[in-house]
Tab-separated table of C-alpha atoms in Angstrom:
chain	number	residue	atom	x	y	z
A	45	MET	CA	0.000	0.000	0.000
A	46	THR	CA	2.335	2.674	-1.290
A	47	ALA	CA	-0.343	5.352	-0.987
A	48	VAL	CA	-0.610	4.836	2.780
A	49	LEU	CA	3.158	4.987	3.229
A	50	ALA	CA	3.469	8.068	1.074
A	51	ALA	CA	0.703	9.891	2.901
A	52	ALA	CA	2.075	8.869	6.290
A	53	ALA	CA	5.416	10.409	5.463
A	54	PHE	CA	3.931	13.872	5.933
A	55	ALA	CA	1.746	15.370	8.651
A	56	MET	CA	-2.003	15.760	8.006
A	57	PRO	CA	-4.452	18.061	9.756
A	58	CYS	CA	-6.635	16.844	12.593
A	59	ALA	CA	-10.097	15.374	11.930
A	60	HIS	CA	-13.323	16.795	13.211
A	61	ALA	CA	-13.655	15.373	16.682
A	62	SER	CA	-17.335	14.537	16.232
A	63	ASP	CA	-16.958	12.790	12.869
A	64	GLN	CA	-16.154	9.072	13.007
A	65	ILE	CA	-16.291	8.342	9.262
A	66	VAL	CA	-12.658	9.318	8.664
A	67	PRO	CA	-11.234	7.130	11.488
A	68	LYS	CA	-13.427	4.224	10.364
A	69	ALA	CA	-12.290	4.562	6.748
A	70	ARG	CA	-8.648	4.822	7.823
A	71	GLN	CA	-9.039	1.631	9.865
A	72	LEU	CA	-10.514	-0.183	6.843
A	73	LEU	CA	-7.606	1.022	4.720
A	74	GLN	CA	-5.072	-0.288	7.232
A	75	GLU	CA	-6.879	-3.639	7.160
A	76	GLY	CA	-6.481	-3.807	3.382
A	77	LYS	CA	-10.145	-3.002	2.698
A	78	ALA	CA	-9.654	-0.020	0.391
A	79	ARG	CA	-12.799	-0.696	-1.643
A	80	GLU	CA	-14.986	-0.705	1.463
A	81	ALA	CA	-13.386	2.522	2.624
A	82	TYR	CA	-13.918	4.050	-0.815
A	83	ASN	CA	-17.608	3.116	-0.832
A	84	MET	CA	-18.031	4.634	2.640
A	85	LEU	CA	-16.335	7.928	1.823
A	86	SER	CA	-17.780	8.361	-1.671
A	87	GLU	CA	-21.248	8.720	-0.143
A	88	ARG	CA	-20.034	11.791	1.771
A	89	GLU	CA	-17.771	13.294	-0.897
A	90	PHE	CA	-20.227	15.943	-2.022
A	91	GLU	CA	-20.823	17.370	1.459
A	92	ARG	CA	-17.222	17.004	2.694
A	93	ALA	CA	-15.378	18.228	-0.417
A	94	GLY	CA	-12.898	20.903	0.719
A	95	ASP	CA	-12.140	19.237	4.057
A	96	VAL	CA	-8.403	18.613	3.719
A	97	GLU	CA	-8.228	15.449	5.823
A	98	PHE	CA	-11.305	13.942	4.232
A	99	ASP	CA	-10.119	14.750	0.694
A	100	THR	CA	-6.638	13.389	1.362
A	101	LEU	CA	-7.926	10.101	2.749
A	102	PHE	CA	-10.566	9.817	0.044
A	103	GLY	CA	-7.876	10.292	-2.605
A	104	VAL	CA	-5.795	7.495	-1.057
A	105	VAL	CA	-8.662	4.968	-0.891
A	106	ALA	CA	-9.870	5.931	-4.378
A	107	LEU	CA	-6.380	5.318	-5.739
A	108	ASP	CA	-5.918	2.005	-3.928
A	109	SER	CA	-9.365	0.757	-5.024
A	110	GLY	CA	-8.817	1.443	-8.714
A	111	HIS	CA	-10.356	4.916	-9.182
A	112	PRO	CA	-7.401	7.170	-10.052
A	113	ASP	CA	-9.670	9.710	-11.801
A	114	ARG	CA	-11.598	10.318	-8.574
A	115	ALA	CA	-8.317	10.370	-6.658
A	116	THR	CA	-6.901	13.223	-8.759
A	117	LEU	CA	-9.936	15.375	-8.006
A	118	ALA	CA	-9.638	14.754	-4.269
A	119	PHE	CA	-5.894	15.466	-4.135
A	120	GLU	CA	-6.334	18.613	-6.230
A	121	ARG	CA	-8.929	19.883	-3.738
A	122	THR	CA	-6.487	19.173	-0.910
A	123	LEU	CA	-3.647	21.032	-2.624
A	124	ALA	CA	-5.912	23.960	-3.507
A	125	VAL	CA	-6.365	24.509	0.240
A	126	ASN	CA	-2.773	23.706	1.266
A	127	PRO	CA	-0.231	23.484	-1.599
A	128	ALA	CA	2.512	22.556	0.914
A	129	LEU	CA	1.090	19.078	1.643
A	130	ALA	CA	3.776	17.112	-0.148
A	131	GLY	CA	2.217	13.751	0.746
A	132	ALA	CA	-0.961	14.619	-1.140
A	133	ARG	CA	1.099	15.865	-4.074
A	134	LEU	CA	3.092	12.635	-4.164
A	135	ASP	CA	-0.090	10.591	-4.268
A	136	LEU	CA	-1.452	12.940	-6.938
A	137	ALA	CA	1.598	11.984	-9.009
A	138	ARG	CA	0.742	8.316	-8.393
A	139	ALA	CA	-2.823	8.905	-9.566
A	140	TYR	CA	-1.666	10.591	-12.763
A	141	PHE	CA	0.679	7.653	-13.331
A	142	ALA	CA	-2.209	5.194	-12.909
A	143	MET	CA	-4.207	7.158	-15.497
A	144	GLY	CA	-1.296	7.050	-17.967
A	145	ASP	CA	-0.633	10.805	-17.802
A	146	MET	CA	3.153	10.571	-17.490
A	147	VAL	CA	3.780	14.270	-18.159
A	148	ARG	CA	1.726	15.431	-15.167
A	149	ALA	CA	3.005	12.589	-13.010
A	150	ALA	CA	6.613	13.626	-13.664
A	151	SER	CA	5.794	17.293	-13.017
A	152	GLU	CA	4.266	16.540	-9.592
A	153	LEU	CA	7.220	14.287	-8.678
A	154	ASP	CA	9.626	17.127	-9.480
A	155	ILE	CA	7.708	19.508	-7.194
A	156	VAL	CA	7.780	17.009	-4.295
A	157	ALA	CA	11.486	16.292	-4.816
A	158	GLY	CA	12.195	20.019	-4.473
A	159	GLN	CA	10.529	20.119	-1.030
A	160	ASN	CA	13.259	18.101	0.720
A	161	PRO	CA	11.021	15.082	1.465
A	162	PRO	CA	11.966	12.332	3.980
A	163	ASP	CA	13.806	9.195	2.838
A	164	LEU	CA	10.655	7.090	2.486
A	165	ALA	CA	9.125	9.614	0.111
A	166	LYS	CA	12.396	9.841	-1.841
A	167	GLN	CA	12.255	6.092	-2.416
A	168	VAL	CA	8.714	6.371	-3.752
A	169	ILE	CA	9.717	9.265	-6.030
A	170	GLU	CA	12.646	7.294	-7.414
A	171	LYS	CA	10.468	4.237	-8.011
A	172	TYR	CA	7.971	6.168	-10.092
A	173	ARG	CA	10.611	8.124	-11.980
A	174	LYS	CA	12.156	4.843	-13.098
A	175	ALA	CA	8.748	3.521	-14.138
A	176	ILE	CA	8.071	6.683	-16.157
A	177	ASP	CA	11.465	6.379	-17.865
A	178	GLU	CA	10.744	2.764	-18.768
A	179	GLN	CA	7.417	3.767	-20.262
A	180	ALA	CA	9.080	6.473	-22.338
A	181	LYS	CA	11.664	4.001	-23.702
A	182	SER	CA	9.105	1.362	-24.656
A	183	LYS	CA	7.247	1.300	-27.967
A	184	ARG	CA	4.094	2.387	-26.132
A	185	THR	CA	1.883	0.196	-28.281
A	186	THR	CA	-1.407	-0.979	-26.815
A	187	VAL	CA	-3.875	-3.528	-28.117
A	188	ARG	CA	-7.440	-3.620	-26.863
A	189	GLY	CA	-10.320	-5.796	-27.911
A	190	TYR	CA	-13.790	-6.975	-27.053
A	191	LEU	CA	-16.177	-9.881	-27.536
A	192	GLU	CA	-19.914	-9.377	-27.386
A	193	THR	CA	-23.142	-11.308	-27.688
A	194	PHE	CA	-26.769	-10.234	-27.450
A	195	ALA	CA	-30.303	-11.574	-27.542
A	196	GLY	CA	-33.599	-9.710	-27.795
A	197	TYR	CA	-36.836	-9.058	-29.629
A	198	ASP	CA	-37.496	-6.695	-32.559
A	199	SER	CA	-41.065	-5.551	-33.242
A	200	ASN	CA	-40.396	-4.458	-36.852
A	201	VAL	CA	-37.262	-6.029	-38.334
A	202	SER	CA	-37.561	-4.296	-41.733
A	203	SER	CA	-38.795	-0.884	-40.489
A	204	VAL	CA	-41.907	-0.871	-42.682
A	205	THR	CA	-45.306	0.788	-42.342
A	206	SER	CA	-48.045	-1.135	-40.551
A	207	ASP	CA	-50.665	-0.607	-43.296
A	208	PHE	CA	-48.961	-1.152	-46.640
A	209	THR	CA	-52.128	-1.119	-48.754
A	210	GLN	CA	-53.275	2.249	-47.400
A	211	ALA	CA	-49.748	3.661	-47.637
A	212	VAL	CA	-49.519	2.786	-51.359
A	213	LEU	CA	-52.898	4.435	-51.937
A	214	GLN	CA	-51.762	7.640	-50.168
A	215	SER	CA	-48.309	7.711	-51.787
A	216	TYR	CA	-49.185	6.705	-55.379
A	217	ASN	CA	-53.002	6.785	-55.511
A	218	LEU	CA	-53.012	3.065	-56.360
A	219	PRO	CA	-55.635	0.988	-54.512
A	220	GLY	CA	-55.578	-2.674	-53.530
A	221	PHE	CA	-51.822	-3.368	-53.352
A	222	LEU	CA	-50.909	-6.131	-50.867
A	223	PRO	CA	-47.531	-6.328	-49.088
A	224	THR	CA	-44.999	-8.905	-50.221
A	225	GLY	CA	-41.319	-9.587	-49.503
A	226	ASN	CA	-39.606	-6.754	-47.659
A	227	SER	CA	-42.821	-4.730	-47.425
A	228	VAL	CA	-44.427	-7.181	-44.972
A	229	LYS	CA	-44.185	-6.051	-41.349
A	230	ARG	CA	-42.477	-8.775	-39.280
A	231	SER	CA	-41.506	-9.136	-35.634
A	232	SER	CA	-38.953	-11.657	-34.425
A	233	PRO	CA	-36.546	-12.711	-31.713
A	234	VAL	CA	-33.017	-11.628	-32.622
A	235	LEU	CA	-29.586	-12.716	-31.506
A	236	GLY	CA	-26.079	-11.937	-32.544
A	237	SER	CA	-22.433	-11.515	-31.731
A	238	ALA	CA	-19.576	-9.125	-32.369
A	239	GLY	CA	-15.867	-8.830	-31.829
A	240	GLY	CA	-13.247	-6.217	-32.420
A	241	VAL	CA	-9.677	-5.136	-31.862
A	242	GLU	CA	-8.087	-1.679	-31.576
A	243	LEU	CA	-4.347	-0.987	-31.841
A	244	THR	CA	-2.760	2.306	-30.751
A	245	HIS	CA	0.890	3.233	-31.139
A	246	VAL	CA	2.130	6.404	-29.406
A	247	VAL	CA	4.953	7.815	-31.521
A	248	ASP	CA	5.647	10.689	-29.123
A	249	GLU	CA	3.780	12.928	-26.711
A	250	ARG	CA	1.933	14.549	-29.611
A	251	LEU	CA	1.429	11.927	-32.333
A	252	SER	CA	-0.297	8.547	-32.112
A	253	LEU	CA	-1.393	6.081	-34.785
A	254	ASN	CA	-4.397	3.809	-34.563
A	255	GLY	CA	-6.150	1.025	-36.425
A	256	GLY	CA	-9.001	-1.334	-35.749
A	257	ALA	CA	-11.482	-3.876	-37.049
A	258	ASP	CA	-14.938	-5.107	-36.021
A	259	VAL	CA	-17.028	-8.074	-37.139
A	260	ARG	CA	-20.766	-8.238	-36.386
A	261	TYR	CA	-23.574	-10.718	-36.996
A	262	ARG	CA	-27.294	-10.203	-36.378
A	263	GLY	CA	-29.658	-13.149	-36.716
A	264	VAL	CA	-33.419	-12.703	-37.180
A	265	LEU	CA	-34.914	-16.011	-36.094
A	266	ASN	CA	-38.408	-15.744	-37.614
A	267	SER	CA	-37.231	-14.167	-40.889
A	268	SER	CA	-33.743	-15.369	-41.734
A	269	SER	CA	-33.657	-13.291	-44.945
A	270	PHE	CA	-33.238	-10.216	-42.719
A	271	SER	CA	-30.186	-11.627	-40.923
A	272	SER	CA	-27.044	-9.645	-41.662
A	273	SER	CA	-23.260	-9.538	-41.285
A	274	GLN	CA	-20.918	-6.574	-41.210
A	275	ILE	CA	-17.162	-5.932	-41.266
A	276	ASP	CA	-15.615	-2.562	-40.356
A	277	LEU	CA	-11.989	-1.548	-40.883
A	278	ARG	CA	-10.437	1.766	-39.837
A	279	GLY	CA	-7.103	3.475	-39.423
A	280	GLY	CA	-5.808	6.940	-38.730
A	281	LEU	CA	-3.833	9.286	-36.519
A	282	ALA	CA	-4.248	11.739	-33.675
A	283	TYR	CA	-2.072	14.811	-33.150
A	284	LYS	CA	-2.213	16.721	-29.869
A	285	VAL	CA	-1.079	20.295	-29.314
A	286	GLY	CA	-1.809	21.670	-25.861
A	287	GLN	CA	-5.542	21.371	-25.220
A	288	ASP	CA	-6.283	20.616	-28.893
A	289	THR	CA	-6.379	17.211	-30.576
A	290	TYR	CA	-6.645	16.727	-34.342
A	291	LEU	CA	-7.823	13.388	-35.716
A	292	ALA	CA	-8.003	11.908	-39.215
A	293	ASN	CA	-9.393	8.463	-39.976
A	294	LEU	CA	-10.144	6.326	-43.017
A	295	PHE	CA	-12.855	3.692	-42.712
A	296	LEU	CA	-14.325	0.850	-44.775
A	297	GLN	CA	-17.487	-1.154	-44.204
A	298	ASN	CA	-18.995	-4.145	-45.962
A	299	TYR	CA	-22.586	-5.118	-45.129
A	300	TRP	CA	-24.397	-8.256	-46.277
A	301	GLN	CA	-28.033	-9.218	-45.786
A	302	ARG	CA	-29.438	-12.710	-46.335
A	303	THR	CA	-32.210	-11.968	-48.798
A	304	ASP	CA	-33.247	-12.716	-52.370
A	305	LEU	CA	-32.004	-10.579	-55.247
A	306	PRO	CA	-31.811	-7.668	-55.393
A	307	THR	CA	-30.064	-7.645	-52.024
A	308	ALA	CA	-29.569	-4.696	-49.668
A	309	ASN	CA	-25.804	-5.387	-49.631
A	310	ARG	CA	-23.694	-2.255	-49.504
A	311	ASN	CA	-20.061	-1.162	-49.423
A	312	THR	CA	-18.994	2.053	-47.705
A	313	ALA	CA	-15.730	3.999	-47.704
A	314	GLY	CA	-15.054	7.320	-46.058
A	315	LEU	CA	-12.765	9.879	-44.453
A	316	SER	CA	-13.393	11.714	-41.177
A	317	LEU	CA	-11.582	14.777	-39.838
A	318	GLU	CA	-12.093	16.042	-36.308
A	319	TRP	CA	-10.894	18.726	-33.911
A	320	ARG	CA	-11.333	18.386	-30.146
A	321	ARG	CA	-10.551	20.906	-27.441
A	322	ALA	CA	-10.417	20.081	-23.741
A	323	LEU	CA	-12.110	22.990	-21.994
A	324	ASN	CA	-11.024	21.543	-18.661
A	325	GLU	CA	-10.418	18.110	-17.167
A	326	ARG	CA	-14.130	17.262	-17.311
A	327	SER	CA	-15.450	18.722	-20.571
A	328	GLN	CA	-14.557	19.047	-24.224
A	329	VAL	CA	-15.984	20.326	-27.511
A	330	ARG	CA	-15.555	18.862	-30.980
A	331	LEU	CA	-16.021	19.802	-34.627
A	332	PHE	CA	-15.979	17.170	-37.334
A	333	GLY	CA	-16.508	16.517	-41.011
A	334	VAL	CA	-17.138	13.223	-42.782
A	335	ALA	CA	-17.041	12.402	-46.502
A	336	VAL	CA	-18.455	9.025	-47.489
A	337	GLY	CA	-19.243	6.967	-50.582
A	338	GLN	CA	-21.878	4.227	-50.398
A	339	ARG	CA	-22.424	1.637	-53.132
A	340	PHE	CA	-25.196	-0.965	-53.523
A	341	PRO	CA	-24.027	-3.723	-55.898
A	342	ASP	CA	-27.587	-4.893	-56.668
A	343	ILE	CA	-29.438	-1.558	-56.459
A	344	SER	CA	-27.271	1.019	-58.229
A	345	VAL	CA	-29.919	3.770	-58.014
A	346	ASN	CA	-29.188	3.875	-54.245
A	347	ASN	CA	-25.502	4.749	-54.766
A	348	VAL	CA	-24.604	8.067	-53.130
A	349	ASN	CA	-21.689	10.265	-52.177
A	350	GLY	CA	-22.347	12.166	-48.974
A	351	PHE	CA	-20.778	14.541	-46.511
A	352	SER	CA	-21.572	15.672	-42.974
A	353	LEU	CA	-20.513	18.531	-40.725
A	354	GLY	CA	-21.147	18.480	-37.002
A	355	THR	CA	-20.289	19.711	-33.549
A	356	GLY	CA	-20.632	18.310	-30.058
A	357	TRP	CA	-19.992	18.955	-26.380
A	358	ILE	CA	-19.520	16.493	-23.520
A	359	CYS	CA	-19.123	17.144	-19.804
A	360	GLN	CA	-18.656	14.956	-16.730
A	361	SER	CA	-19.481	16.226	-13.259
A	362	ASP	CA	-17.745	15.087	-10.066
A	363	GLY	CA	-20.958	15.421	-8.071
A	364	LYS	CA	-23.252	12.671	-6.850
A	365	TYR	CA	-23.782	9.922	-9.473
A	366	ARG	CA	-20.927	11.447	-11.539
A	367	PRO	CA	-23.321	12.487	-14.349
A	368	VAL	CA	-22.083	12.628	-17.937
A	369	LEU	CA	-23.946	14.720	-20.509
A	370	GLY	CA	-23.315	15.081	-24.217
A	371	VAL	CA	-25.094	17.019	-26.991
A	372	GLY	CA	-24.458	17.217	-30.709
A	373	LEU	CA	-25.660	18.742	-33.985
A	374	THR	CA	-25.071	17.366	-37.507
A	375	LEU	CA	-25.796	18.658	-41.018
A	376	SER	CA	-25.517	16.234	-43.940
A	377	GLN	CA	-26.235	15.840	-47.624
A	378	ASP	CA	-26.383	12.789	-49.899
A	379	ASN	CA	-25.741	13.255	-53.614
A	380	ALA	CA	-27.214	10.469	-55.785
A	381	LEU	CA	-25.028	9.075	-58.566
A	382	ASN	CA	-27.829	7.526	-60.656
A	383	GLN	CA	-31.417	8.375	-61.507
A	384	LEU	CA	-34.576	6.401	-60.813
A	385	PRO	CA	-36.681	5.307	-63.845
A	386	SER	CA	-38.905	8.344	-63.217
A	387	GLY	CA	-35.940	10.685	-63.653
A	388	SER	CA	-35.749	11.653	-59.973
A	389	ASP	CA	-33.096	10.370	-57.525
A	390	VAL	CA	-32.532	9.410	-53.877
A	391	GLY	CA	-30.501	12.503	-52.904
A	392	ARG	CA	-31.501	14.233	-49.669
A	393	ARG	CA	-30.470	16.741	-47.011
A	394	SER	CA	-30.821	16.355	-43.263
A	395	ILE	CA	-30.204	18.052	-39.933
A	396	GLY	CA	-30.004	16.104	-36.721
A	397	THR	CA	-29.414	16.575	-33.036
A	398	ASN	CA	-28.608	14.105	-30.288
A	399	LEU	CA	-28.518	14.033	-26.499
A	400	ASN	CA	-26.903	11.342	-24.361
A	401	GLY	CA	-26.196	10.883	-20.680
A	402	ARG	CA	-24.982	8.515	-18.009
A	403	LEU	CA	-25.404	8.255	-14.229
A	404	ALA	CA	-23.191	6.099	-11.979
A	405	LEU	CA	-25.774	4.630	-9.618
A	406	THR	CA	-23.198	2.538	-7.729
A	407	ASP	CA	-19.552	1.617	-8.181
A	408	GLY	CA	-20.333	-0.927	-10.920
A	409	LEU	CA	-23.826	0.039	-12.086
A	410	SER	CA	-24.698	2.866	-14.466
A	411	LEU	CA	-27.858	4.137	-16.109
A	412	PHE	CA	-27.410	5.351	-19.680
A	413	SER	CA	-29.685	6.888	-22.277
A	414	ASN	CA	-29.509	8.613	-25.633
A	415	ALA	CA	-32.003	10.272	-27.918
A	416	SER	CA	-31.766	11.768	-31.391
A	417	PHE	CA	-34.009	13.639	-33.796
A	418	THR	CA	-33.346	13.954	-37.531
A	419	TYR	CA	-35.232	15.983	-40.092
A	420	ARG	CA	-34.505	15.050	-43.697
A	421	VAL	CA	-35.954	16.168	-47.021
A	422	ASP	CA	-35.650	14.801	-50.556
A	423	ARG	CA	-33.637	16.908	-52.986
A	424	SER	CA	-35.425	15.501	-56.044
A	425	ALA	CA	-39.105	16.028	-56.832
A	426	PHE	CA	-41.399	12.992	-56.611
A	427	ALA	CA	-38.554	10.693	-55.600
A	428	ARG	CA	-40.711	8.602	-53.233
A	429	SER	CA	-44.270	9.484	-54.122
A	430	SER	CA	-46.440	10.649	-56.992
A	431	THR	CA	-48.702	12.614	-54.636
A	432	GLN	CA	-46.016	14.434	-52.592
A	433	GLU	CA	-43.523	16.548	-54.527
A	434	PHE	CA	-40.796	16.572	-51.893
A	435	GLY	CA	-40.784	13.855	-49.263
A	436	ASN	CA	-39.697	14.760	-45.769
A	437	ASP	CA	-39.128	12.684	-42.637
A	438	ARG	CA	-38.943	13.345	-38.914
A	439	LEU	CA	-37.059	10.430	-37.376
A	440	PHE	CA	-36.867	9.972	-33.604
A	441	ASP	CA	-34.675	7.381	-31.861
A	442	ALA	CA	-34.265	6.754	-28.141
A	443	THR	CA	-32.473	4.147	-26.021
A	444	ILE	CA	-32.340	3.606	-22.287
A	445	GLY	CA	-30.522	0.884	-20.391
A	446	LEU	CA	-28.390	-0.253	-17.498
A	447	SER	CA	-24.702	-1.128	-17.587
A	448	TRP	CA	-23.526	-3.503	-14.860
A	449	MET	CA	-19.895	-4.576	-14.392
A	450	PRO	CA	-19.964	-7.739	-12.215
A	451	ALA	CA	-16.240	-8.380	-12.725
A	452	ARG	CA	-13.235	-6.719	-14.313
A	453	GLY	CA	-13.708	-6.490	-18.076
A	454	TRP	CA	-17.278	-7.836	-18.056
A	455	THR	CA	-20.385	-5.748	-18.768
A	456	LEU	CA	-24.037	-6.784	-18.781
A	457	SER	CA	-26.421	-4.299	-20.417
A	458	PRO	CA	-30.194	-4.739	-20.612
A	459	GLN	CA	-31.630	-2.014	-22.834
A	460	ILE	CA	-34.647	-0.984	-24.870
A	461	SER	CA	-34.746	1.144	-28.034
A	462	TYR	CA	-37.601	2.872	-29.805
A	463	SER	CA	-37.642	4.379	-33.302
A	464	GLU	CA	-40.401	6.244	-35.086
A	465	ASN	CA	-40.424	7.932	-38.477
A	466	ARG	CA	-43.169	10.400	-39.309
A	467	SER	CA	-43.281	11.351	-42.967
A	468	ASN	CA	-45.482	13.038	-45.557
A	469	VAL	CA	-44.828	9.890	-47.634
A	470	ALA	CA	-46.955	7.212	-45.985
A	471	LEU	CA	-44.770	4.355	-47.278
A	472	SER	CA	-41.825	5.726	-45.280
A	473	GLU	CA	-43.603	5.822	-41.909
A	474	PHE	CA	-42.849	3.174	-39.294
A	475	LYS	CA	-42.580	2.428	-35.585
A	476	ARG	CA	-40.074	-0.012	-34.131
A	477	THR	CA	-39.165	-1.248	-30.638
A	478	GLU	CA	-36.271	-3.538	-29.763
A	479	ALA	CA	-35.448	-4.911	-26.322
A	480	SER	CA	-32.175	-6.757	-25.785
A	481	VAL	CA	-29.563	-7.906	-23.299
A	482	VAL	CA	-25.900	-7.450	-24.269
A	483	VAL	CA	-23.001	-9.294	-22.641
A	484	ARG	CA	-19.549	-7.872	-23.395
A	485	TYR	CA	-15.977	-8.667	-22.405
A	486	ASP	CA	-13.225	-6.076	-22.905
A	487	PHE	CA	-9.574	-7.114	-22.799
A	488	GLN	CA	-6.116	-5.730	-23.380
């Protein structure tokens, strides 16, 4: 327990005489029960933040129980009140080290070393300096991956309207048409699996290279022709300058669906460029642009070249439940490469917004949700209907679920999603609900 030794090497202020939570937590820490001490103190963090002894002890137990991000916040509060507490600064360096922030870790170690610390603290400083040097000399290449499986139920596997005959009458003024093939509304149990790997190589403190691949399968049990497979490949770089990070990535995707000709198979290739700025340690903004080409081998009239521009903001609070909130806005346009028999095409413009959030209910249980709204309009007259000149859609998607981590690397996520498209083209309207349970294992 290096954190305990480091903190003990320097004097700490006295506790409130009437408060027993700090002595109890310290006793648990000495007994090797850092997680129990962390759980006890985290419940009081909001009301006790700014109390030097509480923050110092909370930082120690957070660090020893595997929460270095929470530890940095606690130690920073301690040092804001008393910058001379070298023990807290030494453990702050340890927390930065645990988070992989070697630059800040080294900076804090240098400050402590200049304060003429006792021999025990000097040994700790030397240990971490050597570890930082070893990290700097290594190739600094990391490989991460995941395996995932899911099972659930989909109320509308092909996202079609519930009354096809009436929709054809409204869209084309043609009565009596009955649904066949993909136009039949179907519900079904679904199951699937996925796996992926991500490789990152840090060239220096500014430049890193990355690459990855994912494979996915989705099986539709009652309608196997709607089962699908997908492969994604990507690679790019990230360049960091101060608070700014610039990213560029190339990506490829192949999608196959088990259905009769003509299939919905498609191939996608694209380039994304992004700028991120860290406003502080808990929030950042981003601007991005994406150019993409999508090709349908069996349905060439669906081939498009598109581009998107967007912005987003994300923030994490250190208050109760550690809430995370993100918002975004995207503008996009698809340019059709081929015309429909009528002379129109599938080109369209859209604007969309999204909102997502997460609450940490307990140490290993989180509540997450996201919602998005997209408005899109056809660029070509009578592309989807003979009764509506320009089709437009208002698409709403929402998901809510729980994320439970029963063991290191494992996540269990029950969730439910709802989608609804309202359109002035009746054939494009649909409602869809999918409930599923996802089991995932992340490794590195």
